[in-house]
Amino acid sequence: MSKKSKEQDNNIITNRKAFHDYFLEEHFEAGIALEGWEVKALRAGRIQIKESHILVKSGEVFLFGAYITPLPSASTHVIADPSRTRKLLLHRNEISKLIGAAERDGYTLVPVNLYWKNGYVKVNLAIAKGKKAFDKRASEKDRDWARQKERLMKIH
């Protein structure tokens, strides 16, 4: 009998809206400063980053708008703030690159996904340029054509 390898999915959540609304150019990996109840909620998959964004303030990088729903079994002595600002942990040279990119016209910083790496929660963030309506239609048209090609190749 052959053993099936258990491939772990370390992905917690992916911001699919970021792929639709932005051209993602350069990616960075950052740690995130979390409290204990937040880590437990992430293990349960209770996070939403669709409307979140990243800001650079006074040489530090923060994640705004990420909503982590506290578990009902959370500790009674901890006051859970589900939408608090969370600090991202990056090297100084990466922060300087992000500061330069965020100040350019039309560029923003968006969280792409959250995942587990060696027991820690990591954020994949990207320097992104906003798409116009015609760009969104063009990318949707390309995606539909690729899907149609796959169907045609499967038939023949």
CSV table of C-alpha atoms in Angstrom, one decimal:
chain,number,residue,atom,x,y,z
A,1,MET,CA,0.0,0.0,0.0
A,2,SER,CA,1.2,3.4,-0.8
A,3,LYS,CA,1.2,6.0,1.9
A,4,LYS,CA,-0.6,9.2,1.1
A,5,SER,CA,1.5,12.2,2.1
A,6,LYS,CA,-0.4,14.6,4.2
A,7,GLU,CA,0.1,18.0,2.7
A,8,GLN,CA,-0.7,20.6,5.2
A,9,ASP,CA,-2.5,23.8,4.1
A,10,ASN,CA,-0.8,26.5,6.2
A,11,ASN,CA,-3.0,29.2,4.6
A,12,ILE,CA,-5.3,30.9,7.1
A,13,ILE,CA,-7.1,33.3,4.7
A,14,THR,CA,-6.5,34.9,1.3
A,15,ASN,CA,-7.6,38.3,0.3
A,16,ARG,CA,-9.2,37.5,-3.0
A,17,LYS,CA,-10.5,41.0,-3.4
A,18,ALA,CA,-6.9,42.3,-3.6
A,19,PHE,CA,-6.3,40.2,-6.7
A,20,HIS,CA,-9.4,41.7,-8.3
A,21,ASP,CA,-8.9,45.3,-7.3
A,22,TYR,CA,-5.1,45.7,-7.7
A,23,PHE,CA,-2.1,44.8,-9.8
A,24,LEU,CA,0.2,43.2,-7.2
A,25,GLU,CA,3.8,44.0,-7.9
A,26,GLU,CA,6.3,43.2,-5.1
A,27,HIS,CA,5.6,40.9,-2.2
A,28,PHE,CA,6.9,41.0,1.4
A,29,GLU,CA,6.6,38.6,4.3
A,30,ALA,CA,6.0,40.1,7.7
A,31,GLY,CA,5.3,38.8,11.2
A,32,ILE,CA,2.3,40.1,13.1
A,33,ALA,CA,2.0,41.0,16.8
A,34,LEU,CA,-1.0,39.2,18.1
A,35,GLU,CA,-2.6,38.5,21.5
A,36,GLY,CA,-3.3,35.0,22.8
A,37,TRP,CA,-7.1,35.1,22.1
A,38,GLU,CA,-6.3,36.3,18.5
A,39,VAL,CA,-4.1,33.3,17.8
A,40,LYS,CA,-6.8,30.9,19.1
A,41,ALA,CA,-9.3,32.7,16.8
A,42,LEU,CA,-7.0,32.4,13.8
A,43,ARG,CA,-6.7,28.6,14.4
A,44,ALA,CA,-10.4,28.5,14.2
A,45,GLY,CA,-10.3,30.6,11.0
A,46,ARG,CA,-12.3,33.5,12.4
A,47,ILE,CA,-10.6,36.4,10.5
A,48,GLN,CA,-11.7,38.8,7.8
A,49,ILE,CA,-9.1,40.9,5.8
A,50,LYS,CA,-11.2,41.9,2.8
A,51,GLU,CA,-11.5,45.6,3.9
A,52,SER,CA,-8.1,45.8,5.6
A,53,HIS,CA,-5.1,47.9,4.5
A,54,ILE,CA,-1.6,48.6,5.6
A,55,LEU,CA,-0.2,52.0,6.7
A,56,VAL,CA,3.3,53.2,7.5
A,57,LYS,CA,3.4,55.6,10.5
A,58,SER,CA,6.7,57.0,12.0
A,59,GLY,CA,8.8,54.2,10.6
A,60,GLU,CA,6.5,51.4,11.7
A,61,VAL,CA,4.0,49.3,9.7
A,62,PHE,CA,0.5,48.6,10.9
A,63,LEU,CA,-2.4,46.5,9.7
A,64,PHE,CA,-5.7,48.3,9.9
A,65,GLY,CA,-9.2,47.0,9.4
A,66,ALA,CA,-8.5,43.3,9.9
A,67,TYR,CA,-11.4,41.9,11.9
A,68,ILE,CA,-10.7,38.9,14.2
A,69,THR,CA,-13.9,37.6,15.8
A,70,PRO,CA,-13.2,36.5,19.3
A,71,LEU,CA,-14.2,32.9,20.3
A,72,PRO,CA,-17.1,32.6,22.7
A,73,SER,CA,-14.8,30.6,25.0
A,74,ALA,CA,-12.3,33.5,25.2
A,75,SER,CA,-11.0,34.3,28.7
A,76,THR,CA,-13.3,36.5,30.8
A,77,HIS,CA,-10.6,38.8,32.1
A,78,VAL,CA,-9.4,39.8,28.6
A,79,ILE,CA,-11.4,42.5,26.8
A,80,ALA,CA,-11.2,41.5,23.1
A,81,ASP,CA,-11.1,44.3,20.6
A,82,PRO,CA,-11.8,42.5,17.2
A,83,SER,CA,-10.7,45.4,15.0
A,84,ARG,CA,-7.7,46.7,16.8
A,85,THR,CA,-4.6,48.0,14.9
A,86,ARG,CA,-1.9,45.3,14.7
A,87,LYS,CA,1.8,46.0,14.3
A,88,LEU,CA,3.6,44.2,11.5
A,89,LEU,CA,7.2,43.0,12.1
A,90,LEU,CA,9.6,43.8,9.3
A,91,HIS,CA,13.3,44.5,8.9
A,92,ARG,CA,14.4,48.2,8.7
A,93,ASN,CA,15.4,48.0,5.0
A,94,GLU,CA,12.0,46.4,4.1
A,95,ILE,CA,10.2,49.2,5.9
A,96,SER,CA,12.2,51.8,4.0
A,97,LYS,CA,11.2,50.1,0.7
A,98,LEU,CA,7.6,50.1,1.8
A,99,ILE,CA,7.7,53.8,2.7
A,100,GLY,CA,9.1,54.7,-0.7
A,101,ALA,CA,6.5,52.6,-2.5
A,102,ALA,CA,3.6,53.9,-0.4
A,103,GLU,CA,4.4,57.5,-1.2
A,104,ARG,CA,4.4,57.0,-5.0
A,105,ASP,CA,1.3,58.1,-6.7
A,106,GLY,CA,-1.4,55.4,-7.2
A,107,TYR,CA,0.4,52.8,-5.1
A,108,THR,CA,-0.8,51.2,-1.8
A,109,LEU,CA,0.1,48.4,0.5
A,110,VAL,CA,-2.4,45.5,0.8
A,111,PRO,CA,-2.4,42.3,2.8
A,112,VAL,CA,-2.6,39.4,0.4
A,113,ASN,CA,-2.9,36.4,2.8
A,114,LEU,CA,-2.2,35.2,6.3
A,115,TYR,CA,-0.5,31.8,6.9
A,116,TRP,CA,1.3,29.7,9.5
A,117,LYS,CA,5.1,29.3,9.2
A,118,ASN,CA,7.0,27.4,11.9
A,119,GLY,CA,4.2,28.1,14.4
A,120,TYR,CA,4.1,31.8,13.8
A,121,VAL,CA,1.4,33.8,11.9
A,122,LYS,CA,2.9,35.6,8.8
A,123,VAL,CA,1.3,38.2,6.6
A,124,ASN,CA,2.1,38.3,2.9
A,125,LEU,CA,1.7,41.9,1.9
A,126,ALA,CA,2.2,43.5,-1.5
A,127,ILE,CA,2.9,46.8,-3.1
A,128,ALA,CA,-0.2,47.3,-5.3
A,129,LYS,CA,-1.4,49.6,-8.0
A,130,GLY,CA,-5.2,50.1,-8.3
A,131,LYS,CA,-7.0,48.7,-11.3
A,132,LYS,CA,-9.4,50.7,-13.4
A,133,ALA,CA,-12.8,49.3,-14.5
A,134,PHE,CA,-11.5,48.4,-17.9
A,135,ASP,CA,-8.5,46.6,-16.4
A,136,LYS,CA,-10.9,44.5,-14.3
A,137,ARG,CA,-13.0,43.6,-17.3
A,138,ALA,CA,-9.8,42.7,-19.3
A,139,SER,CA,-8.5,40.4,-16.6
A,140,GLU,CA,-11.9,38.8,-16.2
A,141,LYS,CA,-12.1,38.2,-20.0
A,142,ASP,CA,-8.6,36.6,-19.9
A,143,ARG,CA,-9.6,34.3,-17.0
A,144,ASP,CA,-12.8,33.3,-18.9
A,145,TRP,CA,-10.8,32.5,-22.0
A,146,ALA,CA,-8.3,30.4,-20.1
A,147,ARG,CA,-11.2,28.5,-18.5
A,148,GLN,CA,-12.8,28.0,-22.0
A,149,LYS,CA,-9.4,26.7,-23.4
A,150,GLU,CA,-9.2,24.2,-20.6
A,151,ARG,CA,-12.6,22.9,-21.4
A,152,LEU,CA,-11.8,22.6,-25.1
A,153,MET,CA,-8.6,20.8,-24.5
A,154,LYS,CA,-10.3,18.4,-22.1
A,155,ILE,CA,-13.0,17.5,-24.8
A,156,HIS,CA,-10.4,16.8,-27.5
